[in-house]
Coordinates of C-alpha atoms in Angstrom, one line a residue:
X1 CA -91.7 9.0 49.0
X2 CA -89.7 10.8 52.1
X3 CA -90.8 10.5 55.5
X4 CA -91.9 14.0 56.1
X5 CA -94.5 13.6 53.5
X6 CA -95.6 9.9 54.8
X7 CA -96.2 11.9 58.3
X8 CA -97.9 15.0 57.0
X9 CA -100.8 12.7 55.0
X10 CA -100.8 11.1 58.2
X11 CA -102.0 13.8 59.7
X12 CA -104.6 15.2 56.9
X13 CA -105.6 11.5 56.7
X14 CA -106.4 11.4 60.8
X15 CA -108.1 15.1 60.8
X16 CA -110.3 14.1 57.9
X17 CA -111.1 10.7 60.1
X18 CA -111.9 13.2 62.7
X19 CA -114.0 16.0 60.5
X20 CA -115.9 12.8 59.2
X21 CA -117.3 11.4 62.9
X22 CA -118.0 14.9 64.2
X23 CA -120.3 15.4 61.2
X24 CA -122.2 12.4 61.7
X25 CA -122.7 13.5 64.8
X26 CA -124.1 16.5 63.8
X27 CA -126.1 15.5 61.6
X28 CA -127.2 12.8 64.1
X29 CA -128.4 15.6 66.9
X30 CA -129.9 17.5 64.2
X31 CA -132.2 14.4 62.3
X32 CA -132.9 11.9 65.5
X33 CA -132.2 13.8 69.0
X34 CA -133.7 17.4 68.3
X35 CA -136.8 17.8 70.9
X36 CA -139.6 16.4 69.0
X37 CA -137.9 13.5 67.5
X38 CA -138.8 14.1 63.8
X39 CA -138.5 9.7 63.3
X40 CA -141.5 9.8 66.1
X41 CA -143.5 12.5 65.0
X42 CA -143.2 11.2 61.2
X43 CA -144.4 8.1 63.1
X44 CA -147.4 9.5 65.2
X45 CA -148.6 11.4 61.8
X46 CA -152.5 10.4 61.1
X47 CA -151.9 10.1 57.2
X48 CA -149.6 7.4 58.5
X49 CA -151.9 5.1 60.1
X50 CA -149.6 3.7 62.6
X51 CA -151.4 1.9 65.3
X52 CA -149.8 3.0 68.7
X53 CA -148.6 -0.4 69.4
X54 CA -147.1 -0.4 65.9
X55 CA -145.3 3.0 66.8
X56 CA -143.3 1.7 69.8
X57 CA -142.9 -1.9 67.8
X58 CA -140.9 0.8 65.2
X59 CA -139.7 2.9 68.2
X60 CA -138.4 -1.1 69.7
X61 CA -137.2 -1.9 66.8
X62 CA -134.7 2.0 65.6
X63 CA -133.3 1.7 69.5
X64 CA -135.4 4.9 69.6
X65 CA -136.4 4.0 73.3
X66 CA -132.6 4.0 74.4
X67 CA -130.7 7.1 75.8
X68 CA -129.0 8.7 73.5
X69 CA -125.7 8.0 74.1
X70 CA -126.3 4.6 72.9
X71 CA -128.4 5.7 69.9
X72 CA -125.4 7.5 68.7
X73 CA -122.6 4.7 69.7
X74 CA -125.5 2.4 67.7
X75 CA -125.5 4.3 64.6
X76 CA -121.9 5.8 64.6
X77 CA -121.5 1.4 64.3
X78 CA -123.3 0.7 61.9
X79 CA -122.5 3.7 59.8
X80 CA -119.1 2.5 59.7
X81 CA -119.6 -0.8 59.3
X82 CA -121.5 0.5 55.9
X83 CA -124.8 -0.6 57.5
X84 CA -127.3 2.4 56.6
X85 CA -130.4 1.4 58.3
X86 CA -134.0 0.7 56.3
X87 CA -135.7 3.3 55.6
X88 CA -138.8 3.6 57.3
X89 CA -141.0 4.2 54.0
X90 CA -140.2 1.4 52.0
X91 CA -138.1 -1.1 54.4
X92 CA -136.0 -1.9 51.7
X93 CA -131.3 -0.8 53.0
X94 CA -130.8 2.7 52.9
X95 CA -127.6 1.4 51.2
X96 CA -129.5 -0.6 48.3
X97 CA -131.6 2.5 47.5
X98 CA -128.5 4.4 47.2
X99 CA -126.9 2.0 45.3
X100 CA -129.6 2.1 42.6
X101 CA -129.3 5.4 42.2
X102 CA -125.6 6.2 43.0
X103 CA -124.6 5.5 39.3
X104 CA -125.9 8.0 37.6
X105 CA -124.7 10.9 39.6
X106 CA -122.0 10.0 39.7
X107 CA -121.6 9.6 35.9
X108 CA -123.8 13.8 35.8
X109 CA -121.2 14.7 38.3
X110 CA -118.1 13.6 37.2
X111 CA -119.2 14.5 33.5
X112 CA -119.4 18.0 35.4
X113 CA -116.4 18.4 36.2
X114 CA -114.8 17.7 33.7
X115 CA -116.3 20.6 31.6
X116 CA -115.8 22.8 34.2
X117 CA -112.8 21.9 34.3
X118 CA -111.5 22.5 30.5
X119 CA -114.0 25.4 29.5
X120 CA -111.8 26.9 32.3
X121 CA -108.8 26.1 30.4
X122 CA -109.7 27.3 27.2
X123 CA -110.5 30.4 28.8
X124 CA -107.1 31.0 30.8
X125 CA -105.7 30.3 27.7
X126 CA -107.7 32.2 25.2
X127 CA -107.0 35.6 28.8
X128 CA -103.5 35.3 27.7
X129 CA -102.7 34.7 24.3
X130 CA -105.8 35.9 22.5
X131 CA -106.0 39.4 21.1
X132 CA -106.1 42.6 23.7
X133 CA -109.8 43.0 22.5
X134 CA -111.0 39.5 23.2
X135 CA -108.3 37.7 25.3
X136 CA -108.8 40.4 28.2
X137 CA -112.3 41.8 27.8
X138 CA -114.8 38.9 26.4
X139 CA -112.8 36.1 27.5
X140 CA -112.6 37.4 31.0
X141 CA -116.1 38.8 31.6
X142 CA -116.9 34.9 30.7
X143 CA -117.1 34.4 34.7
X144 CA -119.2 36.6 36.3
X145 CA -121.6 35.8 33.1
X146 CA -121.3 31.9 34.5
X147 CA -121.6 33.0 37.9
X148 CA -124.6 34.8 37.2
X149 CA -127.3 32.8 35.8
X150 CA -128.5 29.4 37.6
X151 CA -127.7 26.0 36.3
X152 CA -131.6 25.4 35.9
X153 CA -131.5 28.3 33.6
X154 CA -129.1 27.2 31.5
X155 CA -130.3 23.9 31.8
X156 CA -134.0 24.4 30.3
X157 CA -132.3 26.6 27.6
X158 CA -130.0 23.5 26.3
X159 CA -133.5 21.0 26.3
X160 CA -135.1 23.9 24.3
X161 CA -132.2 24.5 22.0
X162 CA -130.9 21.0 22.1
X163 CA -133.5 19.3 22.7
X164 CA -136.8 20.5 20.9
X165 CA -135.3 22.5 18.7
X166 CA -132.2 20.4 16.9
X167 CA -133.3 17.2 17.9
X168 CA -130.1 16.0 19.5
X169 CA -132.0 13.5 22.5
X170 CA -135.1 13.4 23.8
X171 CA -136.5 14.5 27.2
X172 CA -137.8 11.2 27.9
X173 CA -134.9 9.6 27.8
X174 CA -132.9 10.8 30.3
X175 CA -130.0 8.7 30.8
X176 CA -129.3 9.3 26.7
X177 CA -125.6 9.9 26.1
X178 CA -126.3 13.5 24.4
X179 CA -129.2 13.8 27.3
X180 CA -126.1 13.3 29.6
X181 CA -123.8 15.4 28.0
X182 CA -125.9 18.4 27.8
X183 CA -127.4 17.9 31.2
X184 CA -123.4 17.7 32.2
X185 CA -122.4 21.3 30.4
X186 CA -125.5 22.7 32.4
X187 CA -124.0 21.4 35.6
X188 CA -121.1 22.3 34.3
X189 CA -120.7 26.0 33.1
X190 CA -121.7 27.6 36.6
X191 CA -118.5 25.8 37.6
X192 CA -116.8 26.6 35.4
X193 CA -116.7 30.0 36.8
X194 CA -114.5 29.9 40.1
X195 CA -111.7 27.8 38.6
X196 CA -111.8 29.9 35.5
X197 CA -111.1 33.6 38.1
X198 CA -108.9 31.6 40.6
X199 CA -107.0 30.3 36.7
X200 CA -106.9 33.6 35.1
X201 CA -105.2 35.9 38.4
X202 CA -102.9 33.3 38.4
X203 CA -101.8 33.2 34.4
X204 CA -101.8 36.6 35.1
X205 CA -99.3 37.0 38.2
X206 CA -96.9 34.0 36.6
X207 CA -96.8 35.8 32.6
X208 CA -95.7 39.2 35.0
X209 CA -92.1 36.4 35.8
X210 CA -89.2 37.5 34.4
X211 CA -88.7 33.2 33.7
X212 CA -91.4 33.7 31.4
X213 CA -90.0 36.9 29.7
X214 CA -86.9 34.8 29.3
X215 CA -88.9 32.0 27.8
X216 CA -90.5 34.6 25.1
X217 CA -87.6 35.9 24.4
X218 CA -86.7 31.9 23.7
X219 CA -88.8 31.7 20.8
X220 CA -91.2 29.4 21.9
X221 CA -94.0 28.9 21.0
X222 CA -97.9 29.5 23.0
X223 CA -98.9 26.3 23.6
X224 CA -95.3 25.4 25.3
X225 CA -95.3 28.3 27.6
X226 CA -98.5 27.7 28.9
X227 CA -98.7 24.0 29.4
X228 CA -95.2 23.4 30.2
X229 CA -94.6 26.7 32.6
X230 CA -97.3 28.9 33.3
X231 CA -100.0 26.5 33.8
X232 CA -97.9 23.4 36.8
X233 CA -97.1 27.2 39.2
X234 CA -101.5 28.2 38.5
X235 CA -103.0 24.7 39.5
X236 CA -102.0 25.3 43.3
X237 CA -104.6 27.7 43.5
X238 CA -106.5 26.0 41.1
X239 CA -107.1 21.6 42.9
X240 CA -107.9 24.3 45.8
X241 CA -111.3 25.4 44.1
X242 CA -111.9 22.0 42.5
X243 CA -111.7 20.4 46.2
X244 CA -113.8 23.3 47.4
X245 CA -116.7 22.8 44.1
X246 CA -117.3 19.6 44.8
X247 CA -119.6 20.1 47.8
X248 CA -121.4 22.8 44.6
X249 CA -121.0 19.8 41.8
X250 CA -122.8 17.3 44.9
X251 CA -125.9 19.9 45.1
X252 CA -126.1 21.5 41.5
X253 CA -126.6 18.0 40.5
X254 CA -130.0 17.6 42.4
X255 CA -131.4 20.4 40.3
X256 CA -130.1 19.4 37.3
X257 CA -131.3 15.8 37.6
X258 CA -134.6 17.3 38.1
X259 CA -134.2 19.2 35.4
X260 CA -133.4 16.7 33.0
X261 CA -135.6 13.9 34.7
X262 CA -133.0 11.6 35.9
X263 CA -133.1 9.4 38.9
X264 CA -130.4 10.3 40.6
X265 CA -129.2 11.5 44.2
X266 CA -131.6 13.9 43.9
X267 CA -134.7 12.3 42.8
X268 CA -134.4 9.7 46.5
X269 CA -133.7 13.0 48.5
X270 CA -136.9 14.2 47.0
X271 CA -139.2 11.4 47.4
X272 CA -136.9 11.0 50.9
X273 CA -138.2 15.1 51.9
X274 CA -141.8 15.1 50.8
X275 CA -142.4 11.7 52.7
X276 CA -139.9 12.6 55.6
X277 CA -138.0 9.3 55.3
X278 CA -136.0 10.5 57.5
X279 CA -133.3 8.1 57.6
X280 CA -132.6 7.7 54.2
X281 CA -132.2 11.7 54.4
X282 CA -129.5 10.5 57.4
X283 CA -127.5 8.4 55.0
X284 CA -127.5 11.0 51.7
X285 CA -126.9 14.3 54.0
X286 CA -123.7 12.0 55.9
X287 CA -122.2 10.6 52.2
X288 CA -121.7 13.6 51.0
X289 CA -120.0 15.6 54.0
X290 CA -118.2 12.5 54.0
X291 CA -117.6 12.4 49.9
X292 CA -116.6 16.3 49.8
X293 CA -113.9 15.6 53.1
X294 CA -112.6 12.5 50.8
X295 CA -112.1 14.8 48.3
X296 CA -110.1 18.0 49.8
X297 CA -108.2 15.6 51.9
X298 CA -107.1 14.0 48.1
X299 CA -106.3 17.3 47.7
X300 CA -104.3 18.6 50.5
X301 CA -102.3 15.0 49.5
X302 CA -101.7 16.4 45.8
X303 CA -100.6 20.1 46.6
X304 CA -96.6 18.6 47.3
X305 CA -96.6 16.8 45.1
X306 CA -97.9 19.5 42.4
X307 CA -95.0 22.7 43.6
X308 CA -92.5 21.6 46.2
X309 CA -92.6 25.3 47.5
X310 CA -95.4 23.8 49.6
X311 CA -94.1 22.9 53.1
X312 CA -95.1 19.8 54.3
X313 CA -96.4 21.3 57.1
X314 CA -100.0 22.9 55.5
X315 CA -97.7 27.2 55.0
X316 CA -96.2 28.3 51.3
X317 CA -92.6 29.6 51.0
X318 CA -92.4 32.7 50.0
X319 CA -92.5 32.6 45.8
X320 CA -89.0 32.5 44.6
X321 CA -87.0 36.0 43.4
X322 CA -85.1 36.0 40.4
X323 CA -81.3 34.5 40.4
X324 CA -82.8 31.9 42.6
X325 CA -82.8 28.4 42.9
X326 CA -86.4 27.7 41.7
X327 CA -86.0 30.3 39.5
X328 CA -82.7 28.5 38.1
X329 CA -84.0 25.6 38.1
X330 CA -87.6 27.0 35.3
X331 CA -85.0 29.2 33.1
X332 CA -82.8 25.6 32.5
X333 CA -85.9 24.1 31.5
X334 CA -86.9 26.5 29.0
X335 CA -85.3 24.9 25.5
X336 CA -83.3 27.3 24.0

């Protein structure tokens, strides 16, 4: 690992830290500081039954009577130390509430991403090597179809077919293997559309290059051509799309958890919004921003490792023409 890559990584990490801090400040301002002081408004709601004396005690305990900058510094310091505050409804640590439901959401989101990537790879492979009427027509229309159908509709259809009709899983047992699998399919299908669109476009570009024609002329198999020569140069923009879909996975998991009755971050957010438990909402939004930034940071760090043509200052070198070093390297890697 050379010095230029370490400098590049340090720069990207610094930028990610700045984005995380700014996102937390923005969330703090929206939730806690905008006119109306939503936390105080919740306390003063007659339905909550707090007396004026109790309200003043809670305000003092939460530090809401201090200057805004002092509140922000204290809140940010607690956040960086892992202290997410106390729930206004249950009086339990927010970190504990999140820790109880986070594993279920992580399993669903990770499984959904795996389904999306596998589907995109299958579609991309098929568009290159299936007969023209299937690869050029039917398969290329799948991404548009996947994008046009909301994931909650897909989830309800899967529940009806595989839950009620075929009996592969019971709706009341939402954490079973098959229930988790079909929830991941419902979440992954719409996400796969974006990945597949980008992958197909780049595979089409690479398949027209001279090195691909030479490889076909030497008689290598279709799978070798796809996985050894077409997929890697097509993967860079796919990594970008995968990183950008993390937000969609998190948002989609909230809906999918509701459809399948899973206990996860979605159900926690739903309860918190219903009961106006603002510390929980702020913590979830802030952690979602951190997750999104970290995933995109990892994607930035992977770029130079996937394609050495990516300059470490963040720009991409022009694609090599036939006869240059990169082209020659690819030709040498093709078995005769």
